[in-house]
PDB file of C-alpha atoms in Angstrom:
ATOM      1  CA  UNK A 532      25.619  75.718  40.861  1.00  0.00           C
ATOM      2  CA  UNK A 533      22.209  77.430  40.722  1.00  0.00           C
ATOM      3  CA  UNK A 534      19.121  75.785  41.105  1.00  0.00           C
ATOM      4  CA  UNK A 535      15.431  76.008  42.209  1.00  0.00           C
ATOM      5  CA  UNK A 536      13.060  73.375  43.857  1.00  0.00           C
ATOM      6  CA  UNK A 537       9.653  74.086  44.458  1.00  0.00           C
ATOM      7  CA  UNK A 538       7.195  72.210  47.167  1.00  0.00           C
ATOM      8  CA  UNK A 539       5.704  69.571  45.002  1.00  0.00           C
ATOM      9  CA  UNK A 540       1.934  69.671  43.861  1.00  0.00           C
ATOM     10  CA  UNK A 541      -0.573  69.516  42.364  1.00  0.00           C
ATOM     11  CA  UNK A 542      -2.003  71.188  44.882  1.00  0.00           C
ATOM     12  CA  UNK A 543      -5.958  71.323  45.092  1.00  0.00           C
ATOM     13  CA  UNK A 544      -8.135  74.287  47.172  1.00  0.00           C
ATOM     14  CA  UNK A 545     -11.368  75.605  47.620  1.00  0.00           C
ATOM     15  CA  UNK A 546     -12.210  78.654  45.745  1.00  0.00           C
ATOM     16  CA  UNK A 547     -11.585  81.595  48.419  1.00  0.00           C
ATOM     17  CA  UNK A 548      -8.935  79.690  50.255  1.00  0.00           C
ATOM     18  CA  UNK A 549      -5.154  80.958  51.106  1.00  0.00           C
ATOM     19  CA  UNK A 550      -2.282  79.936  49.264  1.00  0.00           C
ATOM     20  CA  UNK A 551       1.352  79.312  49.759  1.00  0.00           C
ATOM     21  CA  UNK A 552       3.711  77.606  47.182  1.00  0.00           C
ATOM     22  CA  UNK A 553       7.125  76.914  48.478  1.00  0.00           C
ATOM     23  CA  UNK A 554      10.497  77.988  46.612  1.00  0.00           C
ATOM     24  CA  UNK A 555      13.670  78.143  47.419  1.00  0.00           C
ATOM     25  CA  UNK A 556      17.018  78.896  45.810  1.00  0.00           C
ATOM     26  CA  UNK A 557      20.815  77.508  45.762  1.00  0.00           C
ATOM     27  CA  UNK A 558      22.868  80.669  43.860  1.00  0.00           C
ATOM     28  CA  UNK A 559      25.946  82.552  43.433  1.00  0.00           C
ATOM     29  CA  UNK A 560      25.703  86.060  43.415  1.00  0.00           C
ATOM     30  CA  UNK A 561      22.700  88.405  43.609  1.00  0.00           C
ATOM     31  CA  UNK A 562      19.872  86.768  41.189  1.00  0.00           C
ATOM     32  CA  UNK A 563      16.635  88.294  40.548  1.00  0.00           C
ATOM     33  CA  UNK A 564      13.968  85.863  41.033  1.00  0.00           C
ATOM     34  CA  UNK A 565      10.658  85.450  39.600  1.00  0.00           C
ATOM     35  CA  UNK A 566       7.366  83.442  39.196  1.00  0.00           C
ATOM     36  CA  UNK A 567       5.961  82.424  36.217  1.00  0.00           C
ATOM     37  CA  UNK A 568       2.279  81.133  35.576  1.00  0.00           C
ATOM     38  CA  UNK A 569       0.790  79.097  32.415  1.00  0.00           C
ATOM     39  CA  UNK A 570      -2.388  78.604  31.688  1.00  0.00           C
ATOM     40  CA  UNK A 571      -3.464  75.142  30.320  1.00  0.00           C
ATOM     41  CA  UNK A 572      -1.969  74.922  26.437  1.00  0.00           C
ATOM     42  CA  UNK A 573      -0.556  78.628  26.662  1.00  0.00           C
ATOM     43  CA  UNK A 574       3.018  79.386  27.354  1.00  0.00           C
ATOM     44  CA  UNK A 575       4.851  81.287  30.281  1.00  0.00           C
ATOM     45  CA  UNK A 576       3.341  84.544  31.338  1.00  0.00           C
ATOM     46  CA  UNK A 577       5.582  86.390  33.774  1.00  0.00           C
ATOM     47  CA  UNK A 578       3.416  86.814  36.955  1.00  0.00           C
ATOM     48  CA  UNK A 579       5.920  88.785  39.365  1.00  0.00           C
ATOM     49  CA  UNK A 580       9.654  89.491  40.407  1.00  0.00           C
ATOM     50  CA  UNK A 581      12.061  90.772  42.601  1.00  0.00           C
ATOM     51  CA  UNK A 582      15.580  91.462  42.075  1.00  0.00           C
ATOM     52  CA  UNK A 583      17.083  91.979  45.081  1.00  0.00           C
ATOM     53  CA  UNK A 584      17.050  90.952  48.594  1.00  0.00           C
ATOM     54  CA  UNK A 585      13.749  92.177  50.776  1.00  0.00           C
ATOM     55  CA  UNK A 586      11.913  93.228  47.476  1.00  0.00           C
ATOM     56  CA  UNK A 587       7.748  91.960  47.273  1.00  0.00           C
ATOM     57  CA  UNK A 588       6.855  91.069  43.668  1.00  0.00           C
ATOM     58  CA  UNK A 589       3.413  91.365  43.487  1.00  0.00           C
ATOM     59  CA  UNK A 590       0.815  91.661  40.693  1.00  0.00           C
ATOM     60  CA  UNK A 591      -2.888  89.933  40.636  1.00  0.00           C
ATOM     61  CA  UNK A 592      -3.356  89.584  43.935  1.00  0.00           C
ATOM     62  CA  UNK A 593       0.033  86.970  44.246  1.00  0.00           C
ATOM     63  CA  UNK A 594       2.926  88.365  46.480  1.00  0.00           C
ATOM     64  CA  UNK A 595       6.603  87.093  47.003  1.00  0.00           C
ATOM     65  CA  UNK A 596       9.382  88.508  48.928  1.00  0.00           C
ATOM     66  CA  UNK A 597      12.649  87.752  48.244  1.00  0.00           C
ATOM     67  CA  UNK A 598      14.734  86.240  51.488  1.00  0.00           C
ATOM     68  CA  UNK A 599      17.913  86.134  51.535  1.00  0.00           C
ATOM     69  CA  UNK A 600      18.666  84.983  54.619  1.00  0.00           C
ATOM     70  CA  UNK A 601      16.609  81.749  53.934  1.00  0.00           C
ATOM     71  CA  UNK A 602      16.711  81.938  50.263  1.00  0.00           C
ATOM     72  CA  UNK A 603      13.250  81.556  49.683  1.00  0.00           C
ATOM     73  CA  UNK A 604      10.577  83.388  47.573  1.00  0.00           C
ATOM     74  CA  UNK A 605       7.782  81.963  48.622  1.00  0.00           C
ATOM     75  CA  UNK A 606       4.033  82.239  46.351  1.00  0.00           C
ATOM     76  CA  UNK A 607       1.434  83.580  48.011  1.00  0.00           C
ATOM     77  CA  UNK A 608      -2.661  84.884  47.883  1.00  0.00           C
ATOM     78  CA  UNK A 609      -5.261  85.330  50.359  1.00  0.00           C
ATOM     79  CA  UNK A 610      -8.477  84.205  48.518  1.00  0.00           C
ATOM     80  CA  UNK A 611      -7.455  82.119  45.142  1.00  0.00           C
ATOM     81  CA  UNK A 612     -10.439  82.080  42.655  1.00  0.00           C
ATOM     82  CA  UNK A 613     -11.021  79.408  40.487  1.00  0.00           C
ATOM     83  CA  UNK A 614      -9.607  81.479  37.413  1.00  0.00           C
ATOM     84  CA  UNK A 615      -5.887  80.951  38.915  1.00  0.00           C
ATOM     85  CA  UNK A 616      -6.373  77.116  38.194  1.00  0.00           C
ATOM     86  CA  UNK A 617      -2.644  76.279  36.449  1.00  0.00           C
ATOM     87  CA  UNK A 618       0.808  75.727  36.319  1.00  0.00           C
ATOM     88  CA  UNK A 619       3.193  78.022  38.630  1.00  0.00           C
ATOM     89  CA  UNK A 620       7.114  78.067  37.867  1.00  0.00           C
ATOM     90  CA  UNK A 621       9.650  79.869  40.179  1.00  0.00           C
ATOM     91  CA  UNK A 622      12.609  80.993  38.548  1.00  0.00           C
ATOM     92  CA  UNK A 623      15.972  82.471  38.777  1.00  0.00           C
ATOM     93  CA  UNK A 624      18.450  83.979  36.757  1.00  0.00           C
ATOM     94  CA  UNK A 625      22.115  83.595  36.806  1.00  0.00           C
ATOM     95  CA  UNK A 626      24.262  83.323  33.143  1.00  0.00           C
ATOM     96  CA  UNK A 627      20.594  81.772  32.315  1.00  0.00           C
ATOM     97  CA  UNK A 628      17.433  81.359  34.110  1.00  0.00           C
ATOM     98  CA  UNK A 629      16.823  78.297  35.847  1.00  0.00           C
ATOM     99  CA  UNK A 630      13.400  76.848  36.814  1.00  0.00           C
ATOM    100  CA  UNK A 631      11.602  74.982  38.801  1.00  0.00           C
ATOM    101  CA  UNK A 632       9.919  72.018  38.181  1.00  0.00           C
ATOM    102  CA  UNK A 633       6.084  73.735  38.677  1.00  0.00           C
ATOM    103  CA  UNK A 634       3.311  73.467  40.839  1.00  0.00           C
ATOM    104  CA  UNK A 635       0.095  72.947  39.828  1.00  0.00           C
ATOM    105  CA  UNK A 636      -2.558  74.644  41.587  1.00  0.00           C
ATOM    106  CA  UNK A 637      -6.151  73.917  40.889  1.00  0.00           C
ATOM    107  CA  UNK A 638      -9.152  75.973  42.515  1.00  0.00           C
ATOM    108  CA  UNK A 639     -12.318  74.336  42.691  1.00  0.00           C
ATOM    109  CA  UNK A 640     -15.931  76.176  43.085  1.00  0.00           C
TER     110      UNK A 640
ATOM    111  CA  UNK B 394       0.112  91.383  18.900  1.00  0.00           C
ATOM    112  CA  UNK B 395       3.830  91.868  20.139  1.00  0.00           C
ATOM    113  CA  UNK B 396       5.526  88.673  21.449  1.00  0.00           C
ATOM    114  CA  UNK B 397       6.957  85.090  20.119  1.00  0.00           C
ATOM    115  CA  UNK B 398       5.489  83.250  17.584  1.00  0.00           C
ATOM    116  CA  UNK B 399       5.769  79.633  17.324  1.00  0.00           C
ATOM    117  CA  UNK B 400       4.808  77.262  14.710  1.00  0.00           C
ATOM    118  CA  UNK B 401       3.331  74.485  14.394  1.00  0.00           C
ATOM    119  CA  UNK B 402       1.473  74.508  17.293  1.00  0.00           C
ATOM    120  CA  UNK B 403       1.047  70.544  17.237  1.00  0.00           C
ATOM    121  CA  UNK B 404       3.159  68.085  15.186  1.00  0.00           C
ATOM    122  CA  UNK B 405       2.950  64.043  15.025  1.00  0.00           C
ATOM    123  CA  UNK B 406       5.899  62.519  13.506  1.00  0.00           C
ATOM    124  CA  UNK B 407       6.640  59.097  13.219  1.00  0.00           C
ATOM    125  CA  UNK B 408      10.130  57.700  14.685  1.00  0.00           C
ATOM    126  CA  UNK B 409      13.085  58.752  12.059  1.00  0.00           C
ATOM    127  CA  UNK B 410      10.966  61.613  10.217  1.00  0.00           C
ATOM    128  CA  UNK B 411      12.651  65.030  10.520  1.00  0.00           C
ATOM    129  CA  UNK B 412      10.763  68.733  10.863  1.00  0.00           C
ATOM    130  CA  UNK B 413      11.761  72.268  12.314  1.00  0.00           C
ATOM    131  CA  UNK B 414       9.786  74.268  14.683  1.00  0.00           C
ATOM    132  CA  UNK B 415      10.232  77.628  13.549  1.00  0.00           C
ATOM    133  CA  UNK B 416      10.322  80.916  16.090  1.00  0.00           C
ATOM    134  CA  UNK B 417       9.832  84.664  15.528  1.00  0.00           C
ATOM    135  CA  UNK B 418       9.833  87.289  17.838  1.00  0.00           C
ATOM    136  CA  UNK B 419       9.074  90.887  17.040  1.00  0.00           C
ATOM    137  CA  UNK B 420      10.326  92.658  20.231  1.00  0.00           C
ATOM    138  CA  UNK B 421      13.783  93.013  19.365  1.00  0.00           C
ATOM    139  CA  UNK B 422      15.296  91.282  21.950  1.00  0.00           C
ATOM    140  CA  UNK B 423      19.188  89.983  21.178  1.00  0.00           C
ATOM    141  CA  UNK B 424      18.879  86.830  22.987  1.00  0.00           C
ATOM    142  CA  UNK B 425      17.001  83.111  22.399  1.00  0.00           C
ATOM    143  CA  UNK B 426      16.101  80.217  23.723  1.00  0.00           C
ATOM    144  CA  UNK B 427      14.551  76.619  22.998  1.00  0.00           C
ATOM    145  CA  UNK B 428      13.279  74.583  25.965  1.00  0.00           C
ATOM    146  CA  UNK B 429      11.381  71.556  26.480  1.00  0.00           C
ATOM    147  CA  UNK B 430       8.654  70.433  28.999  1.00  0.00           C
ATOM    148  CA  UNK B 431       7.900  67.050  30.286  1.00  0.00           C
ATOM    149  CA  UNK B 432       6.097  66.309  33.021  1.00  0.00           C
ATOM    150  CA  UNK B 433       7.994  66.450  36.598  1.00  0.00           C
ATOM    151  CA  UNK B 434      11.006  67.803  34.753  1.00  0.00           C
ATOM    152  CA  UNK B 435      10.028  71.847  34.679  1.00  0.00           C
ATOM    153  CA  UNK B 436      11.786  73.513  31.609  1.00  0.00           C
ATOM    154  CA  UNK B 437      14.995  72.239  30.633  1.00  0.00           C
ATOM    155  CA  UNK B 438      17.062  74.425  27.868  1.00  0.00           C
ATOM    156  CA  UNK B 439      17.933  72.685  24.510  1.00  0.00           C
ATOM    157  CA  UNK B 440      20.037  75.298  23.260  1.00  0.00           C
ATOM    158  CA  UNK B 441      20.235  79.013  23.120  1.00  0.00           C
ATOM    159  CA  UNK B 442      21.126  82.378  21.319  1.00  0.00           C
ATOM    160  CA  UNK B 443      22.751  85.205  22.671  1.00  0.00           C
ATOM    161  CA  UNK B 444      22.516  87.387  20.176  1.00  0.00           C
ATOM    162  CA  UNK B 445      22.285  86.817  16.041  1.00  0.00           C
ATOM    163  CA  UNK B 446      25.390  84.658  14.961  1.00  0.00           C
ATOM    164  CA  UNK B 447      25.887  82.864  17.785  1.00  0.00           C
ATOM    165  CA  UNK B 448      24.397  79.516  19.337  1.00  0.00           C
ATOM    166  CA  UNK B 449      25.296  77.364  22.606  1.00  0.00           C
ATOM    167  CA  UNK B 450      24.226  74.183  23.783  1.00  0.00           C
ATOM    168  CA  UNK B 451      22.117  73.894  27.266  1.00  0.00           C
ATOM    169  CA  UNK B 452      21.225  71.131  29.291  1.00  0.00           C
ATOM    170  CA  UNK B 453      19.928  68.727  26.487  1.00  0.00           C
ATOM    171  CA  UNK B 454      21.296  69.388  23.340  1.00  0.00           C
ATOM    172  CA  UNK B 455      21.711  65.922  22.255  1.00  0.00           C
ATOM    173  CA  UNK B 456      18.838  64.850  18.840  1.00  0.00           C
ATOM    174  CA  UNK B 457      18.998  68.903  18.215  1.00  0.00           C
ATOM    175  CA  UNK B 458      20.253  71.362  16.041  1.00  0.00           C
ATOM    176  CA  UNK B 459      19.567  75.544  15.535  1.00  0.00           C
ATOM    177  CA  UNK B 460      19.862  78.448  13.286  1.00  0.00           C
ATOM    178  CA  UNK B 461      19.730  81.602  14.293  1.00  0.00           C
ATOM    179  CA  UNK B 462      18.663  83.069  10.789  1.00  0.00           C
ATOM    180  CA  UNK B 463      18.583  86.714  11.959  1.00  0.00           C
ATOM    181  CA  UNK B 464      17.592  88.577  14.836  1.00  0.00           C
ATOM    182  CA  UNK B 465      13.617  87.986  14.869  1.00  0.00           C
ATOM    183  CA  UNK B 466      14.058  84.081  14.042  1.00  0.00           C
ATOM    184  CA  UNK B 467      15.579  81.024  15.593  1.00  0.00           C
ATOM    185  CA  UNK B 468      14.400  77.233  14.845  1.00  0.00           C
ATOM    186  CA  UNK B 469      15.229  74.332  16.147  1.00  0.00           C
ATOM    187  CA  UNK B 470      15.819  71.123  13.973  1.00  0.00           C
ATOM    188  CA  UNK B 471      14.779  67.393  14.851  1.00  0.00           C
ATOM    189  CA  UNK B 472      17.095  65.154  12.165  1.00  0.00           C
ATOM    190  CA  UNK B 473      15.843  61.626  13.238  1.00  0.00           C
ATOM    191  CA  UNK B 474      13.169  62.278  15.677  1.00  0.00           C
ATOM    192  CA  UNK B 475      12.826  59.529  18.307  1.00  0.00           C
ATOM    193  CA  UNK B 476      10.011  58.533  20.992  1.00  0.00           C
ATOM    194  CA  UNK B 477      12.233  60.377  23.682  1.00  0.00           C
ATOM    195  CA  UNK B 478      11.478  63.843  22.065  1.00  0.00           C
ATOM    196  CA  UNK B 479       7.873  63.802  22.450  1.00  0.00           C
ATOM    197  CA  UNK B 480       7.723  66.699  24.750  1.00  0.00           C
ATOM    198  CA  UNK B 481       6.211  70.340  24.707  1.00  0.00           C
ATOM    199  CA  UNK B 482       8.732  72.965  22.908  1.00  0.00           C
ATOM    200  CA  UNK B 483       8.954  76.353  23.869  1.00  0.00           C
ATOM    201  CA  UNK B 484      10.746  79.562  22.771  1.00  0.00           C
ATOM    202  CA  UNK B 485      11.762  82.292  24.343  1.00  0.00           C
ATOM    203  CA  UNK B 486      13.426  85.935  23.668  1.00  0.00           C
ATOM    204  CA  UNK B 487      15.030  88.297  26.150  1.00  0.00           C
ATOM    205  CA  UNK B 488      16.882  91.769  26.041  1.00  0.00           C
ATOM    206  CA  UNK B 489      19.931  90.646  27.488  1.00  0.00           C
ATOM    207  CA  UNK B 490      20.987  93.753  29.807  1.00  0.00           C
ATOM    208  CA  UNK B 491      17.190  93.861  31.135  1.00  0.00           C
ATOM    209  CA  UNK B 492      16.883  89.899  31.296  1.00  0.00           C
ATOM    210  CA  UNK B 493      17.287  90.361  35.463  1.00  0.00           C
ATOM    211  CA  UNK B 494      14.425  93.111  35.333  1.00  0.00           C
ATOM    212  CA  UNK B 495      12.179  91.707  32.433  1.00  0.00           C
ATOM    213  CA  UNK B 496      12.618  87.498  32.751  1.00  0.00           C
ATOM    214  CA  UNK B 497      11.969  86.363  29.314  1.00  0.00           C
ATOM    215  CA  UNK B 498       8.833  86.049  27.099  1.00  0.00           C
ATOM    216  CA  UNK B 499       7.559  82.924  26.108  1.00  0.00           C
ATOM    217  CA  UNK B 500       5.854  81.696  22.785  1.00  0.00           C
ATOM    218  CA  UNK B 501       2.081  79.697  23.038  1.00  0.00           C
ATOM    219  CA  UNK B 502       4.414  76.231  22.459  1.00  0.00           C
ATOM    220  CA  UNK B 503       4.704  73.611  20.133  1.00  0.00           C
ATOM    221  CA  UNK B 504       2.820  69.947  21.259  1.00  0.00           C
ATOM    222  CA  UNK B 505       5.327  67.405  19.560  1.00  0.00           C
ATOM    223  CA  UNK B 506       4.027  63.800  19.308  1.00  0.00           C
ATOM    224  CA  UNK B 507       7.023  61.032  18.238  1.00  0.00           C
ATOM    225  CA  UNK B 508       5.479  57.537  17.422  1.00  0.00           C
TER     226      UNK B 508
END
């Protein structure tokens, strides 16, 4: 079946500092894939996708590329601010979407 | 402002009381869904809509019930509500031929409290 697992957080770094969250896939087929962020007490805001293999999602500064050969779609920035403090899903879709179980990142000054 | 509307946004009920979190969207979108959060669990799907009419259990259906009223509304129904359902609810809507280009939008959530 389709699933996602994520590297497990929270995950803590200083303001200016690279990031990588880990995410990788188990699917049949050819799923899009996608990150979502949320904000403390707000919802799921889409933050980037890709839907197909070798694609970047990007937006804000965050980049993934969808690999299919290692079925990963890996989170990434090169200088996190303290404003990107919160909760980061991956995600895939199949006859639903299916997430992971989130990451949360907090940036301190 | 465009998007899904959830209400209330925070509820305590006491173990047995009943209450329905009601969900509007205004995008048009054929297709619902209620999850739940807890923590180290991620988003798990109650149930869902694919389009007005019909409803389909997810993962957890099990203490639930929906109604898709009409397009723009679907809420989901707590008949006895139990400690276990204390969670964070959230709906979401999605077009379901762009679902793979446009993921699904999200309401602000509803805090649920069981005692």
């Amino acid at each position: 079946g389709n699933s996602v697992t994520q590297m497990e957080g929270p995950v803590t770094l200083s303001e200016e500092a690279f990031l990588t969250i880990n995410c990788t896939y188990t699917a049949t087929g050819y799923p899009s894939l996608f990150w979502y962020v949320q904000y403390p007490g707000e919802g799921l805001q889409l933050l980037l996708k890709a839907t197909k293999a070798d694609d970047k999602g990007s937006n804000k500064g965050f980049e993934a590329t969808y690999r299919k050969e290692t079925t990963s779609f890996h989170l990434e920035k090169g200088s996190v601010q303290v404003s990107d403090s919160a909760v980061y899903f991956c995600a895939l879709t199949g006859n639903q979407f299916y997430f992971g179980t989130g990451t949360s990142l907090t940036v301190i000054p | 402002n465009a998007g899904v509307t959830q209400t209330p946004k925070f509820q305590v009920l006491k173990t047995g009381q009943s209450m329905t979190l009601q969900c509007a969207q205004d995008m048009n979108h054929n297709s619902m869904y209620w999850y739940r959060q807890d923590p180290g669990m991620g988003l798990r799907l109650i149930y869902y809509s694919a389009s007005e009419g019909t409803t389909d259990k997810g993962e957890v259906p099990n203490g639930y019930n929906v109604s898709r009223l009409n397009k723009r509304e679907f809420s989901l129904r707590l008949e006895s509500a139990a400690p276990s359902q204390t969670s964070v609810y959230f709906c979401a809507s999605s077009e379901e031929g762009s679902r793979i280009y446009y993921g699904y939008t999200f309401g602000s959530g509803t805090r649920l409290t069981v005692v």
